[in-house]
PDB file of C-alpha atoms in Angstrom:
ATOM      1  CA  UNK A1127      -0.024  -0.318   0.118  1.00  0.00           C
ATOM      2  CA  UNK A1128       1.659   3.600  -0.638  1.00  0.00           C
ATOM      3  CA  UNK A1129       1.116   5.892   1.986  1.00  0.00           C
ATOM      4  CA  UNK A1130      -0.379   9.309   1.779  1.00  0.00           C
ATOM      5  CA  UNK A1131       1.444  11.681   3.513  1.00  0.00           C
ATOM      6  CA  UNK A1132      -0.387  15.118   3.441  1.00  0.00           C
ATOM      7  CA  UNK A1133       2.428  18.199   3.250  1.00  0.00           C
ATOM      8  CA  UNK A1134       4.359  19.268   6.676  1.00  0.00           C
ATOM      9  CA  UNK A1135       2.711  22.758   7.925  1.00  0.00           C
ATOM     10  CA  UNK A1136       4.601  25.745   7.788  1.00  0.00           C
ATOM     11  CA  UNK A1137       5.245  29.132   9.364  1.00  0.00           C
ATOM     12  CA  UNK A1138       2.175  31.432   8.247  1.00  0.00           C
ATOM     13  CA  UNK A1139       0.072  28.357   7.432  1.00  0.00           C
ATOM     14  CA  UNK A1140      -4.402  28.375   8.300  1.00  0.00           C
ATOM     15  CA  UNK A1141      -4.921  25.184  10.987  1.00  0.00           C
ATOM     16  CA  UNK A1142      -8.582  24.683  11.248  1.00  0.00           C
ATOM     17  CA  UNK A1143      -9.722  23.617  15.341  1.00  0.00           C
ATOM     18  CA  UNK A1144     -13.175  21.729  15.191  1.00  0.00           C
ATOM     19  CA  UNK A1145     -14.765  19.916  18.106  1.00  0.00           C
ATOM     20  CA  UNK A1146     -16.039  16.811  16.697  1.00  0.00           C
ATOM     21  CA  UNK A1147     -16.995  14.849  20.296  1.00  0.00           C
ATOM     22  CA  UNK A1148     -17.703  16.771  23.862  1.00  0.00           C
ATOM     23  CA  UNK A1149     -18.245  20.484  24.668  1.00  0.00           C
ATOM     24  CA  UNK A1150     -14.202  22.200  25.318  1.00  0.00           C
ATOM     25  CA  UNK A1151     -13.087  24.343  28.086  1.00  0.00           C
ATOM     26  CA  UNK A1152     -12.869  27.971  27.077  1.00  0.00           C
ATOM     27  CA  UNK A1153      -9.504  28.521  28.917  1.00  0.00           C
ATOM     28  CA  UNK A1154      -7.751  25.412  28.058  1.00  0.00           C
ATOM     29  CA  UNK A1155      -8.528  26.041  24.357  1.00  0.00           C
ATOM     30  CA  UNK A1156      -7.602  29.393  24.274  1.00  0.00           C
ATOM     31  CA  UNK A1157      -4.191  28.470  25.981  1.00  0.00           C
ATOM     32  CA  UNK A1158      -3.485  25.669  23.258  1.00  0.00           C
ATOM     33  CA  UNK A1159      -4.491  28.254  20.700  1.00  0.00           C
ATOM     34  CA  UNK A1160      -1.805  30.573  21.809  1.00  0.00           C
ATOM     35  CA  UNK A1161       0.339  27.373  21.570  1.00  0.00           C
ATOM     36  CA  UNK A1162      -0.116  27.278  18.171  1.00  0.00           C
ATOM     37  CA  UNK A1163       0.458  30.821  17.512  1.00  0.00           C
ATOM     38  CA  UNK A1164       3.808  30.614  19.288  1.00  0.00           C
ATOM     39  CA  UNK A1165       4.405  28.163  16.304  1.00  0.00           C
ATOM     40  CA  UNK A1166       3.847  30.964  14.215  1.00  0.00           C
ATOM     41  CA  UNK A1167       0.537  29.268  12.647  1.00  0.00           C
ATOM     42  CA  UNK A1168      -2.652  31.103  12.005  1.00  0.00           C
ATOM     43  CA  UNK A1169      -5.833  29.330  13.917  1.00  0.00           C
ATOM     44  CA  UNK A1170      -8.932  29.021  12.296  1.00  0.00           C
ATOM     45  CA  UNK A1171     -11.502  27.941  15.133  1.00  0.00           C
ATOM     46  CA  UNK A1172     -14.778  26.917  13.576  1.00  0.00           C
ATOM     47  CA  UNK A1173     -17.896  28.363  14.819  1.00  0.00           C
ATOM     48  CA  UNK A1174     -19.002  25.206  15.798  1.00  0.00           C
ATOM     49  CA  UNK A1175     -16.386  24.986  18.650  1.00  0.00           C
ATOM     50  CA  UNK A1176     -18.241  27.041  20.803  1.00  0.00           C
ATOM     51  CA  UNK A1177     -21.677  25.039  20.518  1.00  0.00           C
ATOM     52  CA  UNK A1178     -23.087  23.183  23.398  1.00  0.00           C
ATOM     53  CA  UNK A1179     -26.149  20.725  23.136  1.00  0.00           C
ATOM     54  CA  UNK A1180     -26.053  18.159  26.571  1.00  0.00           C
ATOM     55  CA  UNK A1181     -22.748  16.271  26.481  1.00  0.00           C
ATOM     56  CA  UNK A1182     -22.169  16.832  22.833  1.00  0.00           C
ATOM     57  CA  UNK A1183     -20.444  20.158  21.282  1.00  0.00           C
ATOM     58  CA  UNK A1184     -23.364  21.049  19.088  1.00  0.00           C
ATOM     59  CA  UNK A1185     -25.544  18.424  17.216  1.00  0.00           C
ATOM     60  CA  UNK A1186     -24.024  15.805  15.215  1.00  0.00           C
ATOM     61  CA  UNK A1187     -25.274  17.468  11.860  1.00  0.00           C
ATOM     62  CA  UNK A1188     -23.576  21.068  13.281  1.00  0.00           C
ATOM     63  CA  UNK A1189     -20.310  18.748  14.083  1.00  0.00           C
ATOM     64  CA  UNK A1190     -20.404  16.267  10.521  1.00  0.00           C
ATOM     65  CA  UNK A1191     -20.604  19.801   8.819  1.00  0.00           C
ATOM     66  CA  UNK A1192     -17.588  21.436  10.658  1.00  0.00           C
ATOM     67  CA  UNK A1193     -15.303  18.302   9.564  1.00  0.00           C
ATOM     68  CA  UNK A1194     -16.210  18.266   5.780  1.00  0.00           C
ATOM     69  CA  UNK A1195     -16.285  22.237   5.577  1.00  0.00           C
ATOM     70  CA  UNK A1196     -12.524  22.201   7.248  1.00  0.00           C
ATOM     71  CA  UNK A1197     -11.399  19.491   4.673  1.00  0.00           C
ATOM     72  CA  UNK A1198     -13.291  21.629   1.805  1.00  0.00           C
ATOM     73  CA  UNK A1199     -11.468  24.612   2.446  1.00  0.00           C
ATOM     74  CA  UNK A1200      -8.728  24.938   0.324  1.00  0.00           C
ATOM     75  CA  UNK A1201      -6.884  27.352   2.250  1.00  0.00           C
ATOM     76  CA  UNK A1202      -7.047  25.189   5.543  1.00  0.00           C
ATOM     77  CA  UNK A1203      -3.115  23.217   5.769  1.00  0.00           C
ATOM     78  CA  UNK A1204      -4.223  21.111   8.592  1.00  0.00           C
ATOM     79  CA  UNK A1205      -6.827  20.379  11.033  1.00  0.00           C
ATOM     80  CA  UNK A1206      -6.473  20.186  14.855  1.00  0.00           C
ATOM     81  CA  UNK A1207      -9.601  18.241  16.919  1.00  0.00           C
ATOM     82  CA  UNK A1208     -10.087  20.491  20.286  1.00  0.00           C
ATOM     83  CA  UNK A1209     -10.365  17.509  22.144  1.00  0.00           C
ATOM     84  CA  UNK A1210     -12.350  13.744  22.489  1.00  0.00           C
ATOM     85  CA  UNK A1211     -14.706  12.592  24.970  1.00  0.00           C
ATOM     86  CA  UNK A1212     -18.066  11.405  23.219  1.00  0.00           C
ATOM     87  CA  UNK A1213     -19.525  11.767  19.917  1.00  0.00           C
ATOM     88  CA  UNK A1214     -17.581  11.018  17.257  1.00  0.00           C
ATOM     89  CA  UNK A1215     -18.954   7.301  16.197  1.00  0.00           C
ATOM     90  CA  UNK A1216     -22.571   9.651  16.230  1.00  0.00           C
ATOM     91  CA  UNK A1217     -21.197  11.212  13.185  1.00  0.00           C
ATOM     92  CA  UNK A1218     -19.968   8.264  11.058  1.00  0.00           C
ATOM     93  CA  UNK A1219     -23.553   7.339   9.971  1.00  0.00           C
ATOM     94  CA  UNK A1220     -23.581  11.341   8.851  1.00  0.00           C
ATOM     95  CA  UNK A1221     -20.101  10.821   7.066  1.00  0.00           C
ATOM     96  CA  UNK A1222     -20.556   8.709   3.972  1.00  0.00           C
ATOM     97  CA  UNK A1223     -17.114   7.309   2.948  1.00  0.00           C
ATOM     98  CA  UNK A1224     -17.494   8.400  -0.431  1.00  0.00           C
ATOM     99  CA  UNK A1225     -18.160  12.057   0.912  1.00  0.00           C
ATOM    100  CA  UNK A1226     -15.154  12.188   2.715  1.00  0.00           C
ATOM    101  CA  UNK A1227     -12.961   9.936  -0.180  1.00  0.00           C
ATOM    102  CA  UNK A1228     -13.981  13.525  -2.652  1.00  0.00           C
ATOM    103  CA  UNK A1229     -13.085  16.346  -0.268  1.00  0.00           C
ATOM    104  CA  UNK A1230      -9.565  17.395   0.359  1.00  0.00           C
ATOM    105  CA  UNK A1231      -8.464  15.106   2.776  1.00  0.00           C
ATOM    106  CA  UNK A1232      -5.167  13.770   1.445  1.00  0.00           C
ATOM    107  CA  UNK A1233      -3.504  17.755   1.141  1.00  0.00           C
ATOM    108  CA  UNK A1234      -4.506  17.920   4.999  1.00  0.00           C
ATOM    109  CA  UNK A1235      -2.633  16.286   7.924  1.00  0.00           C
ATOM    110  CA  UNK A1236      -5.327  15.473  10.878  1.00  0.00           C
ATOM    111  CA  UNK A1237      -4.563  15.313  14.446  1.00  0.00           C
ATOM    112  CA  UNK A1238      -6.645  13.994  17.353  1.00  0.00           C
ATOM    113  CA  UNK A1239      -7.252  10.985  19.933  1.00  0.00           C
ATOM    114  CA  UNK A1240      -9.333   9.296  21.957  1.00  0.00           C
ATOM    115  CA  UNK A1241     -12.853   9.627  20.954  1.00  0.00           C
ATOM    116  CA  UNK A1242     -11.785  11.110  17.215  1.00  0.00           C
ATOM    117  CA  UNK A1243     -10.360   7.144  16.674  1.00  0.00           C
ATOM    118  CA  UNK A1244     -13.524   6.581  14.863  1.00  0.00           C
ATOM    119  CA  UNK A1245     -12.674   9.981  12.669  1.00  0.00           C
ATOM    120  CA  UNK A1246      -8.804   8.007  12.224  1.00  0.00           C
ATOM    121  CA  UNK A1247     -10.880   5.022  11.149  1.00  0.00           C
ATOM    122  CA  UNK A1248     -13.534   6.468   8.799  1.00  0.00           C
ATOM    123  CA  UNK A1249     -10.692   8.622   6.719  1.00  0.00           C
ATOM    124  CA  UNK A1250      -8.454   5.450   6.447  1.00  0.00           C
ATOM    125  CA  UNK A1251     -10.936   3.472   4.912  1.00  0.00           C
ATOM    126  CA  UNK A1252     -12.321   6.577   2.775  1.00  0.00           C
ATOM    127  CA  UNK A1253      -8.808   6.750   1.746  1.00  0.00           C
ATOM    128  CA  UNK A1254      -6.515   4.225   1.761  1.00  0.00           C
ATOM    129  CA  UNK A1255      -2.958   4.981   2.536  1.00  0.00           C
ATOM    130  CA  UNK A1256      -4.002   8.179   4.198  1.00  0.00           C
ATOM    131  CA  UNK A1257      -1.863   8.836   7.170  1.00  0.00           C
ATOM    132  CA  UNK A1258      -3.525  10.733  10.145  1.00  0.00           C
ATOM    133  CA  UNK A1259      -1.768  11.364  13.731  1.00  0.00           C
ATOM    134  CA  UNK A1260      -3.063   9.837  16.636  1.00  0.00           C
ATOM    135  CA  UNK A1261      -1.606  13.186  18.397  1.00  0.00           C
ATOM    136  CA  UNK A1262      -1.930  16.104  21.631  1.00  0.00           C
ATOM    137  CA  UNK A1263      -5.446  17.729  20.965  1.00  0.00           C
ATOM    138  CA  UNK A1264      -5.299  21.617  22.249  1.00  0.00           C
ATOM    139  CA  UNK A1265      -8.022  21.797  24.481  1.00  0.00           C
ATOM    140  CA  UNK A1266      -6.860  19.322  27.340  1.00  0.00           C
ATOM    141  CA  UNK A1267      -4.737  20.153  30.532  1.00  0.00           C
ATOM    142  CA  UNK A1268      -1.722  17.843  29.400  1.00  0.00           C
ATOM    143  CA  UNK A1269      -1.162  20.492  26.084  1.00  0.00           C
ATOM    144  CA  UNK A1270      -2.406  23.925  27.329  1.00  0.00           C
ATOM    145  CA  UNK A1271      -1.123  23.606  30.712  1.00  0.00           C
ATOM    146  CA  UNK A1272       1.228  21.086  31.619  1.00  0.00           C
ATOM    147  CA  UNK A1273       4.016  18.750  29.696  1.00  0.00           C
ATOM    148  CA  UNK A1274       6.174  20.092  26.966  1.00  0.00           C
ATOM    149  CA  UNK A1275       6.299  16.918  26.131  1.00  0.00           C
ATOM    150  CA  UNK A1276       2.639  16.751  24.796  1.00  0.00           C
ATOM    151  CA  UNK A1277       3.534  20.565  23.006  1.00  0.00           C
ATOM    152  CA  UNK A1278       6.729  18.658  21.251  1.00  0.00           C
ATOM    153  CA  UNK A1279       4.866  15.715  20.405  1.00  0.00           C
ATOM    154  CA  UNK A1280       1.983  17.629  18.400  1.00  0.00           C
ATOM    155  CA  UNK A1281       4.447  20.482  16.636  1.00  0.00           C
ATOM    156  CA  UNK A1282       6.566  17.457  15.335  1.00  0.00           C
ATOM    157  CA  UNK A1283       3.898  15.441  13.966  1.00  0.00           C
ATOM    158  CA  UNK A1284       2.886  18.878  12.430  1.00  0.00           C
ATOM    159  CA  UNK A1285       6.263  20.375  10.828  1.00  0.00           C
ATOM    160  CA  UNK A1286       8.131  17.172   9.960  1.00  0.00           C
ATOM    161  CA  UNK A1287       8.255  16.691   6.435  1.00  0.00           C
ATOM    162  CA  UNK A1288       8.651  13.029   6.669  1.00  0.00           C
ATOM    163  CA  UNK A1289       7.115   9.953   9.140  1.00  0.00           C
ATOM    164  CA  UNK A1290      10.761   9.059  10.142  1.00  0.00           C
ATOM    165  CA  UNK A1291      10.503  12.738  11.491  1.00  0.00           C
ATOM    166  CA  UNK A1292       7.573  12.990  12.755  1.00  0.00           C
ATOM    167  CA  UNK A1293       7.527  10.047  14.610  1.00  0.00           C
ATOM    168  CA  UNK A1294      11.480   9.447  16.508  1.00  0.00           C
ATOM    169  CA  UNK A1295      11.854   6.738  18.115  1.00  0.00           C
ATOM    170  CA  UNK A1296      10.615   5.864  21.536  1.00  0.00           C
ATOM    171  CA  UNK A1297      13.816   3.927  22.518  1.00  0.00           C
ATOM    172  CA  UNK A1298      14.831   4.687  26.381  1.00  0.00           C
ATOM    173  CA  UNK A1299      11.931   6.557  27.163  1.00  0.00           C
ATOM    174  CA  UNK A1300       9.618   5.510  29.458  1.00  0.00           C
ATOM    175  CA  UNK A1301       5.877   5.912  28.646  1.00  0.00           C
ATOM    176  CA  UNK A1302       4.294   5.046  31.873  1.00  0.00           C
ATOM    177  CA  UNK A1303       6.491   3.931  34.945  1.00  0.00           C
ATOM    178  CA  UNK A1304       5.799   0.310  35.486  1.00  0.00           C
ATOM    179  CA  UNK A1305       3.238  -0.594  32.543  1.00  0.00           C
ATOM    180  CA  UNK A1306       5.201   0.046  29.827  1.00  0.00           C
ATOM    181  CA  UNK A1307       7.678  -2.347  28.695  1.00  0.00           C
ATOM    182  CA  UNK A1308       9.660  -3.363  25.526  1.00  0.00           C
ATOM    183  CA  UNK A1309      10.913  -6.586  24.703  1.00  0.00           C
ATOM    184  CA  UNK A1310      14.106  -7.746  22.084  1.00  0.00           C
ATOM    185  CA  UNK A1311      13.319  -8.020  18.227  1.00  0.00           C
ATOM    186  CA  UNK A1312      12.197  -5.953  15.457  1.00  0.00           C
ATOM    187  CA  UNK A1313       8.034  -6.014  13.846  1.00  0.00           C
ATOM    188  CA  UNK A1314       7.240  -3.509  11.245  1.00  0.00           C
ATOM    189  CA  UNK A1315       3.544  -3.069   9.471  1.00  0.00           C
ATOM    190  CA  UNK A1316       1.259  -0.725   9.610  1.00  0.00           C
ATOM    191  CA  UNK A1317       0.119   1.267  12.739  1.00  0.00           C
ATOM    192  CA  UNK A1318      -3.505   0.796  13.418  1.00  0.00           C
ATOM    193  CA  UNK A1319      -5.676   1.222  16.821  1.00  0.00           C
ATOM    194  CA  UNK A1320      -6.431   3.784  18.730  1.00  0.00           C
ATOM    195  CA  UNK A1321      -8.877   3.954  21.890  1.00  0.00           C
ATOM    196  CA  UNK A1322      -9.752   0.503  22.834  1.00  0.00           C
ATOM    197  CA  UNK A1323     -13.554   0.760  23.543  1.00  0.00           C
ATOM    198  CA  UNK A1324     -14.404   3.059  20.057  1.00  0.00           C
ATOM    199  CA  UNK A1325     -11.960   1.042  17.573  1.00  0.00           C
ATOM    200  CA  UNK A1326     -14.291  -2.128  18.552  1.00  0.00           C
ATOM    201  CA  UNK A1327     -17.048  -0.356  18.262  1.00  0.00           C
ATOM    202  CA  UNK A1328     -16.107   0.144  14.764  1.00  0.00           C
ATOM    203  CA  UNK A1329     -15.099  -3.483  14.006  1.00  0.00           C
ATOM    204  CA  UNK A1330     -17.415  -5.569  12.085  1.00  0.00           C
ATOM    205  CA  UNK A1331     -18.770  -2.123  10.427  1.00  0.00           C
ATOM    206  CA  UNK A1332     -17.933  -0.380   7.427  1.00  0.00           C
ATOM    207  CA  UNK A1333     -15.969   1.837   9.435  1.00  0.00           C
ATOM    208  CA  UNK A1334     -13.313  -0.851  10.042  1.00  0.00           C
ATOM    209  CA  UNK A1335      -9.445  -0.589   8.733  1.00  0.00           C
ATOM    210  CA  UNK A1336      -7.865  -3.084   6.811  1.00  0.00           C
ATOM    211  CA  UNK A1337      -6.031  -5.053  10.186  1.00  0.00           C
ATOM    212  CA  UNK A1338      -3.741  -7.345   8.090  1.00  0.00           C
ATOM    213  CA  UNK A1339      -0.315  -7.153   8.853  1.00  0.00           C
ATOM    214  CA  UNK A1340      -0.648  -4.453  11.472  1.00  0.00           C
ATOM    215  CA  UNK A1341       0.704  -3.078  14.440  1.00  0.00           C
ATOM    216  CA  UNK A1342      -2.096  -2.812  16.808  1.00  0.00           C
ATOM    217  CA  UNK A1343      -1.849  -0.306  19.489  1.00  0.00           C
ATOM    218  CA  UNK A1344      -4.748   0.595  22.072  1.00  0.00           C
ATOM    219  CA  UNK A1345      -5.297   3.073  25.162  1.00  0.00           C
ATOM    220  CA  UNK A1346      -7.689   3.194  27.527  1.00  0.00           C
ATOM    221  CA  UNK A1347      -8.141   4.999  30.770  1.00  0.00           C
ATOM    222  CA  UNK A1348      -8.843   1.138  32.746  1.00  0.00           C
ATOM    223  CA  UNK A1349      -7.058  -0.742  29.480  1.00  0.00           C
ATOM    224  CA  UNK A1350      -5.681  -4.155  30.578  1.00  0.00           C
ATOM    225  CA  UNK A1351      -4.419  -6.476  28.579  1.00  0.00           C
ATOM    226  CA  UNK A1352      -7.409  -9.284  29.877  1.00  0.00           C
ATOM    227  CA  UNK A1353      -9.851  -6.579  29.131  1.00  0.00           C
ATOM    228  CA  UNK A1354      -8.471  -6.001  25.605  1.00  0.00           C
ATOM    229  CA  UNK A1355      -8.991  -9.706  24.702  1.00  0.00           C
ATOM    230  CA  UNK A1356     -12.157  -9.911  26.166  1.00  0.00           C
ATOM    231  CA  UNK A1357     -13.487  -6.913  23.891  1.00  0.00           C
ATOM    232  CA  UNK A1358     -11.917  -8.144  20.672  1.00  0.00           C
ATOM    233  CA  UNK A1359     -13.918 -11.749  21.446  1.00  0.00           C
ATOM    234  CA  UNK A1360     -16.509 -10.205  21.622  1.00  0.00           C
ATOM    235  CA  UNK A1361     -16.626  -8.554  18.171  1.00  0.00           C
TER     236      UNK A1361
END
């Protein structure tokens, strides 16, 4: 399969911000926007970001239209999700695969994690080989007010000219004390996965991406190996 990697972001580029899941914290988002500006980027906050409908950042239609709108805007170089939470799986039936594939997705880098897993799967089904980035989001405390590692991770993913420099080796870095370990050996393959709950909910649906000869990476707040096996066995 041929990889489709959108051009790297450069100083002066317009970067769209959407909220396809839960409502955002205004303070955290403004702090995240300030980080983008410090990188000489031009944040473009879609009006939908400020919407709120219960536990969602606006109606399903609003959030789906926001995604399509920024993908269809030729002036936008990249799309960054403000935060996750809940709601992206509700958008899948409103975003036909052909509709996403027909837009300018291959020309833009897309960033987000957690609930955004559903959109990553959708995009890679719509455009086989498209590389999206499971990366930090702006309106999260880790990014806006905490670790420099989170900011550097997003910056590299945005500005790096190729995948090797966008995703540097993790050798020698502890991902989570006492829970991450490395073993000898080398494997290669496409990286798929994301949030355990969202990813398993996409299995056996039109939005399940090709998993043949892949490397599966999962995250979840209460993830355990036994739980992961149970989730997959249910599917």
